[in-house]
């Protein structure tokens, strides 16, 4: 019997058990769908309180009796008397129950895993005291080992057992993806989330990942994944994806051996003879393929993470480095490696900072802007209103110049928590790139206009300056080119 068949049988049995307990599945699912929105409301009981209770409260999905049974099944997975194989089988049975559970029933399992599988506080405190006392003595190393072991929670062992059955890694990644949206409203889940992020960072280390090229000759199921997961520029048709996999293009993805059919992250590359300033020709299905013999520049125009459950696990920087190495081997003439990137946070930032930007203008620039807008002195509201008509602005329009200045300030100076304010900038600048060039009407699509008034940016990966740029960012400054500095 295959694993999916086994799980389906287990789910069927568990559902039969629920019916024998007098549950109405349709009512239960509706109750769970409503309750997951309010399950973390003020006054919600901890799983510790619920396990000791007799009756459940209205917003609670599992009764105390079923909650105790579920906890017993989870604890049985990490029973020290059972083997790894048997532990994996028990984990698969619980995964089968989870597959058929309603949303709020799943949330109860998350809470059990987060609150009931913690390190022993007394043992941890004792081990810490012994370690502190041993510092500087011959027993320091042994005491440190004991302290480290004492701080490891049983939750980690539980996750390891879940990963043991064939689809266990996929199960855990999907579980975390489903749980992440609820972290802000229910802080009790944070312990489980942090543990999972730590484990995933180990299991999905780049040393275990395989870089594979995705081409038009790849299996159709894999190409369908590109269409599904593309997060930057939506793929509209099969001819669209074929254009992105043409002879002058390359697409690479990182794959994990336990998820062999799903790229964890993939990057789309255009091979050209110059840095691209607009996404439109790159997505033009009727355009002829570029001459690879003249290609000197690799443009990374889309990078998409595919697994929401792997949030916080960083392998994008390694992907770019590996792709650069692979491209240089295939095309020795390539000298320039840059991106053509969106600026997704710009419109939102400008909406909050337009007034402050206007205050920094000198009298001449403020007067010119006011005349162009038709309102003197110009206000933030009038400037933002004029900016909405970006595609009709002439080259020398003061409104256009002001937008470019604001975008340069946003990308070249705006920081949040010591990091670049824009999410895409944070990724590329953190990898050692610099802000190279702003491109007017780089993305005139509705999405591009909504995000950044159509502006796009090139981040340049100068392979000789990556470490220098990272060090500059660590000091609180952003690396920008000579084309950007006059706009600041």
Short mmCIF file of C-alpha atoms in Angstrom, two decimals:
data_model
loop_
_atom_site.label_atom_id
_atom_site.label_comp_id
_atom_site.label_asym_id
_atom_site.label_seq_id
_atom_site.Cartn_x
_atom_site.Cartn_y
_atom_site.Cartn_z
CA UNK A 1 0.00 0.00 0.00
CA UNK A 2 1.37 3.43 -0.98
CA UNK A 3 1.80 6.26 1.54
CA UNK A 4 -1.08 8.35 0.06
CA UNK A 5 -3.40 5.32 0.18
CA UNK A 6 -2.35 4.63 3.76
CA UNK A 7 -3.02 8.23 4.80
CA UNK A 8 -6.40 8.25 3.05
CA UNK A 9 -7.40 5.08 4.94
CA UNK A 10 -6.28 6.60 8.23
CA UNK A 11 -8.27 9.77 7.56
CA UNK A 12 -11.35 7.70 6.78
CA UNK A 13 -11.06 5.81 10.07
CA UNK A 14 -10.55 9.00 12.05
CA UNK A 15 -13.56 10.63 10.44
CA UNK A 16 -15.62 7.58 11.32
CA UNK A 17 -14.48 7.95 14.93
CA UNK A 18 -15.54 11.59 14.94
CA UNK A 19 -19.01 10.68 13.71
CA UNK A 20 -19.33 8.01 16.40
CA UNK A 21 -18.64 10.71 18.98
CA UNK A 22 -21.72 12.56 17.77
CA UNK A 23 -20.02 15.26 15.70
CA UNK A 24 -21.70 16.73 12.67
CA UNK A 25 -18.84 17.28 10.16
CA UNK A 26 -20.58 20.09 8.29
CA UNK A 27 -21.29 22.02 11.49
CA UNK A 28 -17.81 21.29 12.82
CA UNK A 29 -16.06 22.61 9.68
CA UNK A 30 -18.14 25.78 9.69
CA UNK A 31 -17.48 26.29 13.40
CA UNK A 32 -13.74 25.79 12.83
CA UNK A 33 -13.61 28.19 9.86
CA UNK A 34 -15.27 30.88 11.98
CA UNK A 35 -13.29 30.15 15.10
CA UNK A 36 -9.85 30.29 13.51
CA UNK A 37 -10.41 34.02 13.10
CA UNK A 38 -11.11 34.48 16.81
CA UNK A 39 -9.32 31.55 18.41
CA UNK A 40 -6.54 33.77 19.74
CA UNK A 41 -8.94 36.33 21.15
CA UNK A 42 -8.41 37.81 24.59
CA UNK A 43 -9.18 35.28 27.30
CA UNK A 44 -8.37 32.17 25.23
CA UNK A 45 -7.16 29.33 27.42
CA UNK A 46 -3.72 27.82 27.05
CA UNK A 47 -3.48 24.17 26.05
CA UNK A 48 -2.28 23.46 29.59
CA UNK A 49 -5.59 24.75 30.99
CA UNK A 50 -7.63 22.99 28.36
CA UNK A 51 -5.91 19.65 28.96
CA UNK A 52 -6.95 19.80 32.61
CA UNK A 53 -10.53 20.81 31.85
CA UNK A 54 -13.64 18.73 31.30
CA UNK A 55 -15.63 20.88 28.89
CA UNK A 56 -14.52 23.00 25.99
CA UNK A 57 -15.43 26.60 25.49
CA UNK A 58 -17.38 27.83 22.51
CA UNK A 59 -14.38 29.04 20.49
CA UNK A 60 -12.29 25.91 21.07
CA UNK A 61 -12.24 23.32 18.28
CA UNK A 62 -11.12 20.15 20.07
CA UNK A 63 -12.70 19.03 23.31
CA UNK A 64 -10.37 18.47 26.29
CA UNK A 65 -10.69 14.70 25.80
CA UNK A 66 -9.76 14.83 22.10
CA UNK A 67 -7.02 17.35 22.87
CA UNK A 68 -5.52 14.95 25.45
CA UNK A 69 -5.71 12.11 22.95
CA UNK A 70 -3.99 14.21 20.29
CA UNK A 71 -1.24 15.16 22.73
CA UNK A 72 -0.74 11.49 23.61
CA UNK A 73 -0.36 10.65 19.91
CA UNK A 74 2.18 13.43 19.45
CA UNK A 75 4.14 12.32 22.52
CA UNK A 76 4.13 8.74 21.24
CA UNK A 77 6.00 9.91 18.15
CA UNK A 78 9.06 10.82 20.24
CA UNK A 79 8.80 7.92 22.69
CA UNK A 80 12.46 7.05 23.44
CA UNK A 81 11.56 3.37 23.34
CA UNK A 82 10.54 3.40 19.66
CA UNK A 83 12.81 3.40 16.63
CA UNK A 84 13.17 6.17 14.08
CA UNK A 85 11.15 4.10 11.62
CA UNK A 86 8.30 3.50 14.05
CA UNK A 87 8.40 7.15 15.12
CA UNK A 88 8.06 8.14 11.48
CA UNK A 89 5.08 5.81 11.05
CA UNK A 90 3.37 7.35 14.05
CA UNK A 91 4.07 10.82 12.68
CA UNK A 92 2.51 9.77 9.38
CA UNK A 93 -0.65 8.70 11.19
CA UNK A 94 -0.93 12.10 12.83
CA UNK A 95 -0.29 13.74 9.44
CA UNK A 96 -3.19 11.69 8.11
CA UNK A 97 -5.47 13.06 10.81
CA UNK A 98 -4.22 16.57 10.06
CA UNK A 99 -5.06 16.19 6.36
CA UNK A 100 -8.73 15.73 7.22
CA UNK A 101 -8.90 18.20 10.10
CA UNK A 102 -10.76 21.50 9.95
CA UNK A 103 -8.68 24.73 10.10
CA UNK A 104 -9.20 25.38 13.81
CA UNK A 105 -8.52 21.73 14.67
CA UNK A 106 -5.20 22.09 12.90
CA UNK A 107 -4.53 25.21 14.91
CA UNK A 108 -5.06 23.22 18.11
CA UNK A 109 -2.32 20.85 16.99
CA UNK A 110 -0.01 23.78 16.33
CA UNK A 111 -0.67 25.00 19.86
CA UNK A 112 0.07 21.59 21.34
CA UNK A 113 3.35 21.41 19.43
CA UNK A 114 4.27 24.94 20.51
CA UNK A 115 3.21 24.85 24.18
CA UNK A 116 3.61 21.22 25.24
CA UNK A 117 7.01 20.33 23.79
CA UNK A 118 9.28 22.75 25.61
CA UNK A 119 12.66 22.26 27.25
CA UNK A 120 12.57 21.36 30.95
CA UNK A 121 12.93 24.69 32.76
CA UNK A 122 14.50 23.23 35.92
CA UNK A 123 17.05 21.14 34.02
CA UNK A 124 17.93 24.13 31.86
CA UNK A 125 18.37 26.39 34.88
CA UNK A 126 20.57 23.83 36.64
CA UNK A 127 22.69 23.21 33.53
CA UNK A 128 23.14 26.95 33.05
CA UNK A 129 24.30 27.41 36.64
CA UNK A 130 26.77 24.52 36.28
CA UNK A 131 28.09 25.95 33.03
CA UNK A 132 28.57 29.42 34.54
CA UNK A 133 30.41 27.88 37.48
CA UNK A 134 32.65 25.85 35.16
CA UNK A 135 33.73 28.74 32.94
CA UNK A 136 37.52 29.01 33.02
CA UNK A 137 37.95 25.51 34.48
CA UNK A 138 38.84 22.17 32.80
CA UNK A 139 35.15 21.21 33.08
CA UNK A 140 33.93 24.13 30.94
CA UNK A 141 33.57 22.17 27.68
CA UNK A 142 31.62 19.32 29.31
CA UNK A 143 29.36 21.80 31.13
CA UNK A 144 28.70 23.67 27.90
CA UNK A 145 27.66 20.45 26.15
CA UNK A 146 25.26 19.62 29.00
CA UNK A 147 23.80 23.09 28.88
CA UNK A 148 23.28 22.95 25.13
CA UNK A 149 21.55 19.59 25.42
CA UNK A 150 19.33 20.83 28.22
CA UNK A 151 18.07 23.74 26.12
CA UNK A 152 17.03 21.54 23.18
CA UNK A 153 13.26 21.17 23.25
CA UNK A 154 11.42 17.89 22.57
CA UNK A 155 9.73 19.87 19.81
CA UNK A 156 12.86 19.57 17.72
CA UNK A 157 12.79 15.80 18.06
CA UNK A 158 9.13 15.84 17.08
CA UNK A 159 9.88 17.74 13.88
CA UNK A 160 12.68 15.32 13.06
CA UNK A 161 10.31 12.37 13.37
CA UNK A 162 7.77 14.07 11.10
CA UNK A 163 10.51 14.52 8.51
CA UNK A 164 11.24 10.79 8.55
CA UNK A 165 8.28 9.56 6.50
CA UNK A 166 8.37 9.99 2.67
CA UNK A 167 6.24 13.13 2.44
CA UNK A 168 7.21 14.47 5.85
CA UNK A 169 9.26 17.44 4.65
CA UNK A 170 6.46 18.53 2.36
CA UNK A 171 3.99 18.13 5.23
CA UNK A 172 6.03 20.37 7.55
CA UNK A 173 6.67 23.05 4.93
CA UNK A 174 2.96 23.23 4.11
CA UNK A 175 2.05 23.24 7.80
CA UNK A 176 4.24 26.27 8.47
CA UNK A 177 2.92 28.07 5.38
CA UNK A 178 -0.59 27.62 6.74
CA UNK A 179 0.43 28.74 10.23
CA UNK A 180 2.42 31.87 9.34
CA UNK A 181 -0.56 34.21 8.79
CA UNK A 182 -1.71 33.54 12.38
CA UNK A 183 1.55 34.44 14.15
CA UNK A 184 0.68 38.09 14.71
CA UNK A 185 -2.69 37.31 16.23
CA UNK A 186 -1.50 34.40 18.39
CA UNK A 187 1.97 34.76 19.89
CA UNK A 188 1.69 31.31 21.46
CA UNK A 189 2.65 29.87 18.07
CA UNK A 190 5.98 31.69 17.87
CA UNK A 191 7.97 28.97 19.64
CA UNK A 192 6.90 26.42 17.03
CA UNK A 193 7.58 28.86 14.19
CA UNK A 194 11.10 29.67 15.39
CA UNK A 195 11.88 25.98 15.86
CA UNK A 196 10.67 25.18 12.36
CA UNK A 197 12.66 28.04 10.83
CA UNK A 198 15.78 26.77 12.59
CA UNK A 199 15.24 23.19 11.41
CA UNK A 200 14.47 24.28 7.86
CA UNK A 201 17.63 26.39 7.76
CA UNK A 202 19.55 23.18 8.45
CA UNK A 203 17.60 20.87 6.17
CA UNK A 204 17.57 23.36 3.29
CA UNK A 205 21.18 24.48 3.57
CA UNK A 206 22.50 25.36 0.11
CA UNK A 207 25.00 22.52 0.41
CA UNK A 208 22.07 20.11 0.06
CA UNK A 209 20.45 21.91 -2.87
CA UNK A 210 20.88 21.14 -6.55
CA UNK A 211 21.03 23.89 -9.16
CA UNK A 212 19.11 22.83 -12.25
CA UNK A 213 18.37 24.63 -15.48
CA UNK A 214 14.70 24.74 -16.46
CA UNK A 215 14.18 24.80 -20.23
CA UNK A 216 11.40 24.31 -22.74
CA UNK A 217 12.49 20.66 -22.88
CA UNK A 218 11.87 20.20 -19.14
CA UNK A 219 8.81 18.16 -18.08
CA UNK A 220 5.52 19.99 -18.60
CA UNK A 221 4.73 19.55 -14.90
CA UNK A 222 7.86 21.53 -14.02
CA UNK A 223 7.09 24.31 -16.49
CA UNK A 224 3.61 24.51 -14.98
CA UNK A 225 5.31 25.21 -11.64
CA UNK A 226 6.98 28.27 -13.19
CA UNK A 227 3.59 29.56 -14.29
CA UNK A 228 2.13 28.89 -10.84
CA UNK A 229 4.92 30.39 -8.74
CA UNK A 230 6.06 33.35 -10.88
CA UNK A 231 5.74 36.25 -8.43
CA UNK A 232 7.21 39.26 -10.25
CA UNK A 233 5.80 39.29 -13.79
CA UNK A 234 2.78 37.04 -14.20
CA UNK A 235 3.05 34.41 -16.94
CA UNK A 236 -0.06 34.78 -19.07
CA UNK A 237 0.18 31.84 -21.48
CA UNK A 238 2.25 28.95 -22.73
CA UNK A 239 3.67 31.18 -25.47
CA UNK A 240 4.69 33.62 -22.76
CA UNK A 241 6.60 30.99 -20.81
CA UNK A 242 8.13 29.67 -24.05
CA UNK A 243 9.47 33.15 -24.75
CA UNK A 244 11.06 33.23 -21.28
CA UNK A 245 12.79 29.93 -22.03
CA UNK A 246 14.00 30.89 -25.53
CA UNK A 247 17.59 30.50 -26.72
CA UNK A 248 18.66 33.90 -25.39
CA UNK A 249 17.19 33.20 -21.97
CA UNK A 250 18.11 31.01 -19.02
CA UNK A 251 16.06 29.88 -16.05
CA UNK A 252 17.61 28.17 -13.04
CA UNK A 253 16.15 26.80 -9.85
CA UNK A 254 17.31 25.32 -6.57
CA UNK A 255 15.88 21.87 -5.82
CA UNK A 256 15.89 19.79 -2.63
CA UNK A 257 16.14 15.97 -2.84
CA UNK A 258 13.00 15.55 -0.70
CA UNK A 259 11.05 17.97 -2.93
CA UNK A 260 12.49 16.95 -6.30
CA UNK A 261 9.63 18.24 -8.44
CA UNK A 262 9.33 21.71 -6.88
CA UNK A 263 11.92 24.47 -7.37
CA UNK A 264 12.39 26.22 -4.03
CA UNK A 265 13.38 29.41 -5.79
CA UNK A 266 14.04 30.20 -9.43
CA UNK A 267 15.55 33.05 -11.39
CA UNK A 268 14.86 34.15 -14.96
CA UNK A 269 17.76 35.63 -16.95
CA UNK A 270 17.93 37.51 -20.24
CA UNK A 271 21.24 37.52 -22.16
CA UNK A 272 21.80 40.89 -23.86
CA UNK A 273 24.42 43.34 -25.11
CA UNK A 274 23.47 46.09 -22.64
CA UNK A 275 21.69 46.72 -19.34
CA UNK A 276 17.93 46.57 -19.91
CA UNK A 277 15.83 49.59 -18.95
CA UNK A 278 12.33 48.25 -19.58
CA UNK A 279 10.57 44.96 -18.93
CA UNK A 280 8.33 45.37 -22.00
CA UNK A 281 10.80 44.16 -24.67
CA UNK A 282 11.92 41.31 -22.43
CA UNK A 283 8.34 40.01 -22.26
CA UNK A 284 7.57 40.68 -25.93
CA UNK A 285 6.70 37.28 -27.37
CA UNK A 286 7.10 38.52 -30.97
CA UNK A 287 10.65 39.82 -30.50
CA UNK A 288 13.51 37.95 -32.12
CA UNK A 289 15.97 36.15 -29.89
CA UNK A 290 19.16 38.08 -29.15
CA UNK A 291 22.45 37.08 -30.77
CA UNK A 292 24.27 35.08 -28.08
CA UNK A 293 27.60 35.80 -29.77
CA UNK A 294 27.13 39.46 -28.87
CA UNK A 295 25.82 38.92 -25.34
CA UNK A 296 27.90 40.74 -22.73
CA UNK A 297 25.25 41.29 -20.08
CA UNK A 298 23.09 38.97 -17.99
CA UNK A 299 19.89 40.59 -16.72
CA UNK A 300 18.15 38.94 -13.76
CA UNK A 301 14.60 40.12 -14.31
CA UNK A 302 12.60 37.83 -12.05
CA UNK A 303 13.40 35.93 -8.85
CA UNK A 304 10.57 33.99 -7.21
CA UNK A 305 10.42 32.03 -3.98
CA UNK A 306 7.92 29.20 -4.28
CA UNK A 307 7.47 27.88 -0.74
CA UNK A 308 5.81 30.20 1.75
CA UNK A 309 6.65 27.77 4.54
CA UNK A 310 10.36 28.45 4.02
CA UNK A 311 10.09 32.13 4.91
CA UNK A 312 13.25 33.22 6.70
CA UNK A 313 15.38 30.54 5.04
CA UNK A 314 17.82 32.41 2.83
CA UNK A 315 19.21 30.86 -0.32
CA UNK A 316 18.53 33.58 -2.89
CA UNK A 317 22.02 35.06 -2.61
CA UNK A 318 23.60 31.65 -3.16
CA UNK A 319 21.35 31.09 -6.17
CA UNK A 320 22.55 34.27 -7.86
CA UNK A 321 26.20 33.46 -7.18
CA UNK A 322 25.82 29.92 -8.53
CA UNK A 323 23.98 31.17 -11.61
CA UNK A 324 26.67 33.78 -12.29
CA UNK A 325 29.34 31.07 -12.11
CA UNK A 326 27.33 28.80 -14.41
CA UNK A 327 26.71 31.55 -16.96
CA UNK A 328 30.37 32.59 -17.02
CA UNK A 329 31.35 29.01 -17.82
CA UNK A 330 28.88 28.85 -20.71
CA UNK A 331 29.40 32.43 -21.96
CA UNK A 332 32.92 33.71 -21.18
CA UNK A 333 32.09 37.04 -22.88
CA UNK A 334 29.65 37.99 -20.14
CA UNK A 335 31.06 40.88 -18.13
CA UNK A 336 28.04 42.62 -16.62
CA UNK A 337 25.55 41.08 -14.20
CA UNK A 338 22.60 43.24 -13.24
CA UNK A 339 18.93 43.08 -12.41
CA UNK A 340 15.87 44.79 -13.79
CA UNK A 341 13.85 45.01 -10.61
CA UNK A 342 10.50 46.36 -9.42
CA UNK A 343 10.27 48.85 -6.55
CA UNK A 344 7.23 47.42 -4.76
CA UNK A 345 7.29 49.67 -1.71
CA UNK A 346 7.84 53.01 -3.42
CA UNK A 347 4.26 54.25 -3.83
CA UNK A 348 3.40 53.44 -0.22
CA UNK A 349 6.56 55.16 1.05
CA UNK A 350 5.99 58.25 -1.08
CA UNK A 351 2.43 58.56 0.16
CA UNK A 352 3.81 58.97 3.67
CA UNK A 353 6.86 61.08 2.83
CA UNK A 354 5.81 63.33 -0.07
CA UNK A 355 5.34 66.36 2.18
CA UNK A 356 8.80 65.95 3.70
CA UNK A 357 10.35 65.60 0.23
CA UNK A 358 8.65 68.80 -0.94
CA UNK A 359 10.02 70.70 2.03
CA UNK A 360 13.57 69.88 0.92
CA UNK A 361 13.16 71.60 -2.46
CA UNK A 362 14.78 74.98 -3.00
CA UNK A 363 12.63 77.94 -4.05
CA UNK A 364 13.37 77.54 -7.77
CA UNK A 365 12.52 73.82 -7.88
CA UNK A 366 9.39 74.34 -5.74
CA UNK A 367 8.15 77.11 -8.04
CA UNK A 368 8.76 75.02 -11.17
CA UNK A 369 6.95 72.06 -9.66
CA UNK A 370 4.04 74.23 -8.58
CA UNK A 371 3.62 75.66 -12.07
CA UNK A 372 3.71 72.21 -13.62
CA UNK A 373 1.06 70.98 -11.19
CA UNK A 374 -1.02 74.15 -11.43
CA UNK A 375 -0.98 74.82 -7.71
CA UNK A 376 1.49 77.06 -5.87
CA UNK A 377 2.98 76.29 -3.49
CA UNK A 378 2.59 72.60 -4.35
CA UNK A 379 1.16 70.33 -1.68
CA UNK A 380 1.73 66.62 -1.22
CA UNK A 381 -1.82 65.82 -2.35
CA UNK A 382 -1.49 67.80 -5.58
CA UNK A 383 1.94 66.34 -6.35
CA UNK A 384 0.72 62.78 -5.80
CA UNK A 385 -2.30 63.50 -7.97
CA UNK A 386 -0.09 64.74 -10.81
CA UNK A 387 2.20 61.71 -10.40
CA UNK A 388 -0.68 59.38 -11.21
CA UNK A 389 -0.46 60.56 -14.82
CA UNK A 390 3.17 59.47 -15.18
CA UNK A 391 3.02 58.01 -18.69
CA UNK A 392 1.88 61.35 -20.12
CA UNK A 393 4.62 63.43 -18.47
CA UNK A 394 7.21 64.93 -20.87
CA UNK A 395 10.91 64.22 -20.44
CA UNK A 396 11.72 67.51 -18.71
CA UNK A 397 8.62 67.65 -16.54
CA UNK A 398 9.35 68.87 -12.98
CA UNK A 399 6.89 66.22 -11.75
CA UNK A 400 8.93 63.53 -13.48
CA UNK A 401 12.18 64.88 -12.02
CA UNK A 402 10.62 65.01 -8.56
CA UNK A 403 9.47 61.40 -8.82
CA UNK A 404 12.97 60.32 -9.80
CA UNK A 405 14.43 62.26 -6.86
CA UNK A 406 11.98 60.63 -4.48
CA UNK A 407 12.74 57.16 -5.85
CA UNK A 408 16.48 57.76 -5.53
CA UNK A 409 16.00 58.87 -1.93
CA UNK A 410 13.84 55.82 -1.21
CA UNK A 411 16.34 53.35 -2.67
CA UNK A 412 19.55 55.14 -1.72
CA UNK A 413 18.81 56.33 1.82
CA UNK A 414 15.53 55.05 3.28
CA UNK A 415 16.21 52.50 6.01
CA UNK A 416 14.00 50.56 8.41
CA UNK A 417 15.56 48.72 11.31
CA UNK A 418 19.02 49.26 9.86
CA UNK A 419 18.06 47.71 6.51
CA UNK A 420 16.86 49.14 3.18
CA UNK A 421 13.16 49.98 3.36
CA UNK A 422 12.26 48.30 0.06
CA UNK A 423 12.00 44.50 0.23
CA UNK A 424 13.61 43.89 -3.18
CA UNK A 425 16.36 46.41 -2.44
CA UNK A 426 16.96 44.70 0.89
CA UNK A 427 17.56 41.41 -0.91
CA UNK A 428 19.93 42.66 -3.62
CA UNK A 429 21.81 45.23 -1.55
CA UNK A 430 22.23 42.64 1.18
CA UNK A 431 23.90 40.42 -1.42
CA UNK A 432 26.42 43.13 -2.27
CA UNK A 433 24.79 44.82 -5.27
CA UNK A 434 24.55 48.59 -5.69
CA UNK A 435 21.76 50.85 -6.94
CA UNK A 436 22.91 51.43 -10.51
CA UNK A 437 20.15 53.17 -12.50
CA UNK A 438 16.51 54.24 -12.34
CA UNK A 439 14.36 53.52 -15.40
CA UNK A 440 11.39 55.73 -16.23
CA UNK A 441 8.33 53.75 -17.41
CA UNK A 442 10.35 50.57 -16.95
CA UNK A 443 7.13 48.73 -16.13
CA UNK A 444 4.07 50.52 -17.59
CA UNK A 445 1.74 47.67 -16.65
CA UNK A 446 -1.09 48.31 -14.18
CA UNK A 447 0.90 46.43 -11.54
CA UNK A 448 4.04 48.49 -12.22
CA UNK A 449 2.12 51.76 -12.07
CA UNK A 450 0.42 50.72 -8.85
CA UNK A 451 3.66 49.73 -7.14
CA UNK A 452 6.09 52.41 -8.27
CA UNK A 453 4.52 54.75 -10.85
CA UNK A 454 6.09 52.52 -13.52
CA UNK A 455 9.66 53.02 -12.28
CA UNK A 456 12.12 50.14 -12.25
CA UNK A 457 15.70 49.93 -11.02
CA UNK A 458 18.88 48.16 -12.08
CA UNK A 459 20.94 46.67 -9.26
CA UNK A 460 24.50 46.00 -10.42
CA UNK A 461 26.44 42.99 -9.19
CA UNK A 462 30.06 44.09 -9.50
CA UNK A 463 31.80 40.86 -8.56
CA UNK A 464 34.89 42.72 -7.32
CA UNK A 465 32.94 45.03 -5.01
CA UNK A 466 30.33 42.76 -3.42
CA UNK A 467 32.11 42.54 -0.06
CA UNK A 468 32.79 46.27 -0.03
CA UNK A 469 29.12 47.05 -0.66
CA UNK A 470 27.99 44.63 2.07
CA UNK A 471 30.37 46.29 4.52
CA UNK A 472 29.03 49.71 3.53
CA UNK A 473 25.47 48.53 4.16
CA UNK A 474 26.47 47.14 7.55
CA UNK A 475 27.65 50.65 8.47
CA UNK A 476 24.24 52.07 7.59
CA UNK A 477 24.98 53.37 4.09
CA UNK A 478 23.76 52.16 0.71
CA UNK A 479 26.01 51.78 -2.33
CA UNK A 480 24.76 53.89 -5.24
CA UNK A 481 26.23 54.67 -8.66
CA UNK A 482 27.29 58.02 -10.10
CA UNK A 483 23.95 58.19 -11.94
CA UNK A 484 21.98 58.03 -8.69
CA UNK A 485 24.04 60.40 -6.51
CA UNK A 486 22.95 63.65 -8.27
CA UNK A 487 19.31 62.76 -7.51
CA UNK A 488 19.88 62.41 -3.78
#
